[in-house]
């Protein structure tokens, strides 16, 4: 990659198109999800090498629970397989894994796997990988509002002290800067309940590439497009 290139500090990706990728090949949707996991592995490696500091990926939404049980079972199994397959490499690469979303709906087995990956990678300093699991922006904001209301009820916080910073600090993403660039694959141009608060000034990049075909090259294309953008934040230059 060109030395002059501005590298987004935080990239967030809506990884979409696994099902269509599988369908095009006459395969089961679960095979698309497995291929998607391999694409994530390649993308994480590339992002860390390029110098991205935070990579957030939307892996499972609160709405995705409405999918057929067989697909849900395959996805939950894939979380466990993904942890086993990738934890050593993530440790080696200095990638720290965080989970954003409501973990309470996952089985003990899935939660144990998530504890393993976050525990074993906790020392990683090169890049933070945030996996959005049972995540949705509306549930995240609702949860944050409940926490703030509780603090007010306890007398720990005055209503007038609920400012933008207090809200940001109550979201799952409290420890991360807002995403500079949001990528969505598979040609869909919507947020699907992802990071609505954090995306206020993000740049959006939509590509027709299906998620299992994404990787280092497609990431580089997205960063090139980001470099053409003029981020004005409402000001006059
Ligand atoms: C994204 O791929 C992965 C998840 C939402 C879990 P999809 O499964 O949504 O793939 P398409 O959109 O049906 O092709
Ligand atoms: C968004 O993709 C959620 C994830 C990528 C995890 P979906 O495929 O679930 O979203 P819609 O149905 O196209 O809005
Ligand atoms: Mg989809």
Short mmCIF file of C-alpha atoms and ligand atoms in Angstrom, two decimals:
data_model
loop_
_atom_site.label_atom_id
_atom_site.label_comp_id
_atom_site.label_asym_id
_atom_site.label_seq_id
_atom_site.Cartn_x
_atom_site.Cartn_y
_atom_site.Cartn_z
CA UNK A 1 0.00 0.00 0.00
CA UNK A 2 1.11 3.52 -0.87
CA UNK A 3 3.06 5.16 1.97
CA UNK A 4 1.12 8.43 1.68
CA UNK A 5 -2.23 6.72 2.24
CA UNK A 6 -4.30 7.84 5.26
CA UNK A 7 -5.21 4.73 7.22
CA UNK A 8 -8.58 4.87 9.02
CA UNK A 9 -8.04 4.38 12.73
CA UNK A 10 -11.29 2.44 13.09
CA UNK A 11 -12.93 0.42 10.32
CA UNK A 12 -16.30 -1.24 10.87
CA UNK A 13 -17.61 -3.89 8.50
CA UNK A 14 -21.11 -5.22 7.89
CA UNK A 15 -20.13 -8.65 6.63
CA UNK A 16 -22.99 -9.52 4.29
CA UNK A 17 -23.57 -11.99 1.46
CA UNK A 18 -22.54 -15.38 2.87
CA UNK A 19 -25.89 -16.94 1.95
CA UNK A 20 -25.82 -15.66 -1.64
CA UNK A 21 -22.22 -16.77 -2.03
CA UNK A 22 -23.24 -20.31 -1.01
CA UNK A 23 -26.35 -20.28 -3.21
CA UNK A 24 -24.31 -19.30 -6.27
CA UNK A 25 -22.24 -22.44 -5.69
CA UNK A 26 -25.14 -24.75 -4.92
CA UNK A 27 -23.93 -25.07 -1.34
CA UNK A 28 -25.66 -24.87 2.00
CA UNK A 29 -25.82 -21.46 3.69
CA UNK A 30 -23.67 -22.80 6.52
CA UNK A 31 -20.83 -23.30 4.03
CA UNK A 32 -21.16 -19.65 3.13
CA UNK A 33 -20.77 -18.76 6.78
CA UNK A 34 -17.66 -20.92 7.07
CA UNK A 35 -16.18 -19.23 4.01
CA UNK A 36 -17.13 -15.92 5.65
CA UNK A 37 -15.11 -16.87 8.72
CA UNK A 38 -12.09 -17.53 6.50
CA UNK A 39 -12.56 -14.13 4.85
CA UNK A 40 -12.67 -12.52 8.29
CA UNK A 41 -9.41 -14.22 9.18
CA UNK A 42 -7.72 -12.83 6.05
CA UNK A 43 -9.22 -9.36 6.59
CA UNK A 44 -8.10 -9.17 10.23
CA UNK A 45 -4.54 -10.08 9.25
CA UNK A 46 -4.51 -7.50 6.45
CA UNK A 47 -6.01 -4.76 8.63
CA UNK A 48 -3.44 -5.32 11.39
CA UNK A 49 -0.60 -5.24 8.84
CA UNK A 50 -1.86 -2.03 7.27
CA UNK A 51 -1.94 -0.33 10.68
CA UNK A 52 -5.67 -0.18 11.42
CA UNK A 53 -6.09 0.16 15.19
CA UNK A 54 -9.72 -0.92 15.61
CA UNK A 55 -11.70 -3.29 13.43
CA UNK A 56 -15.34 -3.90 14.31
CA UNK A 57 -17.27 -6.60 12.47
CA UNK A 58 -21.02 -7.18 12.51
CA UNK A 59 -21.24 -10.95 12.81
CA UNK A 60 -24.71 -11.59 14.25
CA UNK A 61 -27.58 -9.15 14.75
CA UNK A 62 -30.43 -9.31 17.26
CA UNK A 63 -32.72 -9.78 14.23
CA UNK A 64 -30.74 -12.79 12.99
CA UNK A 65 -32.38 -14.95 15.73
CA UNK A 66 -35.38 -15.12 13.39
CA UNK A 67 -33.47 -17.33 10.92
CA UNK A 68 -34.17 -21.09 10.62
CA UNK A 69 -32.97 -23.13 13.60
CA UNK A 70 -30.54 -25.18 11.48
CA UNK A 71 -28.78 -22.00 10.33
CA UNK A 72 -28.67 -20.65 13.91
CA UNK A 73 -27.16 -23.94 15.13
CA UNK A 74 -24.52 -23.79 12.40
CA UNK A 75 -23.69 -20.16 13.26
CA UNK A 76 -23.33 -20.90 16.99
CA UNK A 77 -21.11 -23.89 16.19
CA UNK A 78 -19.07 -21.65 13.91
CA UNK A 79 -18.42 -19.20 16.76
CA UNK A 80 -16.85 -22.09 18.72
CA UNK A 81 -14.88 -23.40 15.70
CA UNK A 82 -13.78 -19.88 14.85
CA UNK A 83 -12.41 -19.38 18.36
CA UNK A 84 -10.47 -22.67 18.23
CA UNK A 85 -9.09 -22.04 14.75
CA UNK A 86 -8.06 -18.43 15.19
CA UNK A 87 -7.03 -17.75 18.77
CA UNK A 88 -3.34 -18.79 18.38
CA UNK A 89 -2.87 -16.66 15.25
CA UNK A 90 -4.63 -13.67 16.82
CA UNK A 91 -2.29 -13.92 19.84
CA UNK A 92 0.72 -14.05 17.51
CA UNK A 93 -0.51 -11.06 15.56
CA UNK A 94 -1.11 -8.95 18.69
CA UNK A 95 -4.86 -8.69 18.08
CA UNK A 96 -7.02 -8.17 21.17
CA UNK A 97 -10.59 -9.45 20.81
CA UNK A 98 -13.57 -7.72 22.39
CA UNK A 99 -17.23 -8.69 22.17
CA UNK A 100 -19.91 -6.05 21.70
CA UNK A 101 -23.57 -6.98 22.08
CA UNK A 102 -25.75 -8.79 24.58
CA UNK A 103 -24.08 -12.08 25.46
CA UNK A 104 -26.86 -13.24 27.80
CA UNK A 105 -28.79 -15.02 25.04
CA UNK A 106 -25.87 -17.27 24.04
CA UNK A 107 -25.43 -20.77 25.43
CA UNK A 108 -22.83 -21.51 28.09
CA UNK A 109 -20.72 -23.26 25.43
CA UNK A 110 -20.66 -20.19 23.21
CA UNK A 111 -19.99 -17.90 26.18
CA UNK A 112 -17.10 -20.13 27.28
CA UNK A 113 -15.60 -19.90 23.79
CA UNK A 114 -15.98 -16.11 23.85
CA UNK A 115 -14.31 -15.95 27.28
CA UNK A 116 -11.42 -18.01 25.89
CA UNK A 117 -10.81 -15.76 22.93
CA UNK A 118 -11.07 -12.51 24.92
CA UNK A 119 -8.97 -13.92 27.78
CA UNK A 120 -6.19 -15.33 25.64
CA UNK A 121 -5.87 -12.26 23.41
CA UNK A 122 -6.17 -9.68 26.22
CA UNK A 123 -2.51 -8.61 25.93
CA UNK A 124 -2.74 -7.79 22.21
CA UNK A 125 -1.64 -4.23 21.49
CA UNK A 126 -1.42 -4.05 17.72
CA UNK A 127 -5.13 -3.95 16.90
CA UNK A 128 -8.49 -4.40 18.66
CA UNK A 129 -10.99 -6.65 16.91
CA UNK A 130 -14.54 -6.06 18.17
CA UNK A 131 -16.94 -8.86 17.27
CA UNK A 132 -20.54 -7.61 17.23
CA UNK A 133 -22.59 -10.59 18.38
CA UNK A 134 -26.28 -10.41 19.24
CA UNK A 135 -25.73 -6.74 18.57
CA UNK A 136 -28.11 -4.08 17.38
CA UNK A 137 -27.77 -0.37 17.66
CA UNK A 138 -31.25 0.16 19.09
CA UNK A 139 -30.76 -2.46 21.80
CA UNK A 140 -27.35 -0.96 22.58
CA UNK A 141 -28.84 2.53 22.95
CA UNK A 142 -31.77 1.17 25.01
CA UNK A 143 -29.34 -0.60 27.32
CA UNK A 144 -27.29 2.60 27.67
CA UNK A 145 -30.42 4.63 28.53
CA UNK A 146 -31.36 2.11 31.22
CA UNK A 147 -27.90 2.40 32.76
CA UNK A 148 -28.04 6.20 32.78
CA UNK A 149 -31.58 6.23 34.21
CA UNK A 150 -30.43 3.90 36.98
CA UNK A 151 -27.58 6.30 37.86
CA UNK A 152 -30.04 9.20 38.01
CA UNK A 153 -32.40 7.14 40.21
CA UNK A 154 -29.45 6.34 42.53
CA UNK A 155 -28.61 10.04 42.77
CA UNK A 156 -25.19 9.43 41.13
CA UNK A 157 -25.95 11.54 38.06
CA UNK A 158 -27.95 14.71 37.40
CA UNK A 159 -30.22 14.69 34.29
CA UNK A 160 -28.40 17.77 32.93
CA UNK A 161 -25.13 15.81 33.08
CA UNK A 162 -26.41 13.35 30.47
CA UNK A 163 -24.39 14.74 27.58
CA UNK A 164 -23.06 13.17 24.38
CA UNK A 165 -19.98 11.94 26.16
CA UNK A 166 -22.01 10.26 28.91
CA UNK A 167 -24.08 8.47 26.26
CA UNK A 168 -21.00 7.38 24.27
CA UNK A 169 -19.45 6.08 27.47
CA UNK A 170 -22.51 3.95 28.17
CA UNK A 171 -22.44 2.15 24.80
CA UNK A 172 -20.71 -1.20 24.22
CA UNK A 173 -18.10 0.72 22.21
CA UNK A 174 -17.12 3.02 25.12
CA UNK A 175 -13.43 2.20 24.79
CA UNK A 176 -13.23 2.79 21.02
CA UNK A 177 -13.19 5.87 18.82
CA UNK A 178 -16.10 6.20 16.36
CA UNK A 179 -15.57 4.34 13.07
CA UNK A 180 -13.91 6.42 10.35
CA UNK A 181 -15.03 4.04 7.65
CA UNK A 182 -18.01 1.67 7.49
CA UNK A 183 -17.87 -0.99 4.79
CA UNK A 184 -20.84 -3.11 3.71
CA UNK A 185 -20.40 -5.97 1.29
CA UNK A 186 -22.89 -7.69 -1.05
CA UNK A 187 -24.38 -4.57 -2.64
CA UNK A 188 -26.88 -3.77 0.12
CA UNK A 189 -26.90 -0.10 1.06
CA UNK A 190 -28.31 0.00 4.57
CA UNK A 191 -27.11 -0.06 8.16
CA UNK A 192 -29.41 -2.89 9.36
CA UNK A 193 -29.34 -1.58 12.94
CA UNK A 194 -25.56 -1.17 13.15
CA UNK A 195 -23.73 1.60 15.03
CA UNK A 196 -26.32 4.33 14.44
CA UNK A 197 -24.90 6.58 17.14
CA UNK A 198 -21.25 5.95 16.30
CA UNK A 199 -21.74 6.38 12.53
CA UNK A 200 -22.65 10.09 12.76
CA UNK A 201 -19.55 11.16 10.82
CA UNK A 202 -18.35 7.88 9.36
CA UNK A 203 -17.60 7.51 5.67
CA UNK A 204 -19.61 4.74 4.00
CA UNK A 205 -18.28 2.34 1.41
CA UNK A 206 -20.53 -0.15 -0.33
CA UNK A 207 -19.15 -2.92 -2.52
CA UNK A 208 -20.84 -5.67 -4.53
CA UNK A 209 -18.21 -8.16 -3.39
CA UNK A 210 -19.87 -10.92 -1.31
CA UNK A 211 -18.31 -11.24 2.13
CA UNK A 212 -16.60 -14.64 1.56
CA UNK A 213 -14.71 -13.06 -1.38
CA UNK A 214 -13.49 -10.11 0.72
CA UNK A 215 -9.87 -9.93 1.87
CA UNK A 216 -6.65 -7.91 1.69
CA UNK A 217 -7.24 -6.65 -1.85
CA UNK A 218 -10.84 -5.57 -1.28
CA UNK A 219 -9.81 -3.86 1.97
CA UNK A 220 -7.14 -1.93 0.12
CA UNK A 221 -9.74 -0.81 -2.45
CA UNK A 222 -11.96 0.47 0.37
CA UNK A 223 -9.10 2.38 1.98
CA UNK A 224 -8.23 3.92 -1.41
CA UNK A 225 -11.82 5.11 -1.77
CA UNK A 226 -11.69 6.51 1.78
CA UNK A 227 -8.63 8.53 0.77
CA UNK A 228 -10.66 10.30 -1.92
CA UNK A 229 -13.19 11.53 0.64
CA UNK A 230 -13.24 15.05 2.02
CA UNK A 231 -14.37 14.88 5.64
CA UNK A 232 -15.73 18.31 6.47
CA UNK A 233 -17.69 17.68 9.70
CA UNK A 234 -20.10 20.44 8.82
CA UNK A 235 -17.37 23.07 8.43
CA UNK A 236 -16.24 25.18 5.49
CA UNK A 237 -12.74 24.51 4.24
C1 LIG B 1 -24.10 -12.32 6.57
O1 LIG B 1 -24.48 -13.07 5.47
C2 LIG B 1 -23.89 -13.15 7.81
C3 LIG B 1 -24.95 -13.02 8.82
C4 LIG B 1 -25.91 -12.14 8.81
C5 LIG B 1 -24.89 -13.94 9.94
P1 LIG B 1 -26.00 -13.46 5.20
O2 LIG B 1 -26.28 -14.75 5.87
O3 LIG B 1 -26.90 -12.34 5.58
O4 LIG B 1 -25.99 -13.65 3.62
P2 LIG B 1 -27.11 -13.22 2.58
O5 LIG B 1 -27.42 -11.79 2.81
O6 LIG B 1 -28.30 -14.09 2.85
O7 LIG B 1 -26.49 -13.46 1.26
C1 LIG B 2 -26.74 -7.54 8.75
O1 LIG B 2 -26.97 -8.43 7.71
C2 LIG B 2 -26.26 -8.28 9.95
C3 LIG B 2 -24.95 -8.88 9.83
C4 LIG B 2 -24.13 -8.75 8.84
C5 LIG B 2 -24.54 -9.68 10.96
P1 LIG B 2 -28.41 -9.06 7.42
O2 LIG B 2 -28.26 -9.86 6.19
O3 LIG B 2 -28.91 -9.73 8.63
O4 LIG B 2 -29.29 -7.75 7.20
P2 LIG B 2 -30.51 -7.45 6.21
O5 LIG B 2 -31.53 -8.52 6.47
O6 LIG B 2 -29.99 -7.51 4.82
O7 LIG B 2 -30.95 -6.08 6.57
MG1 LIG B 3 -27.60 -10.75 4.57
#
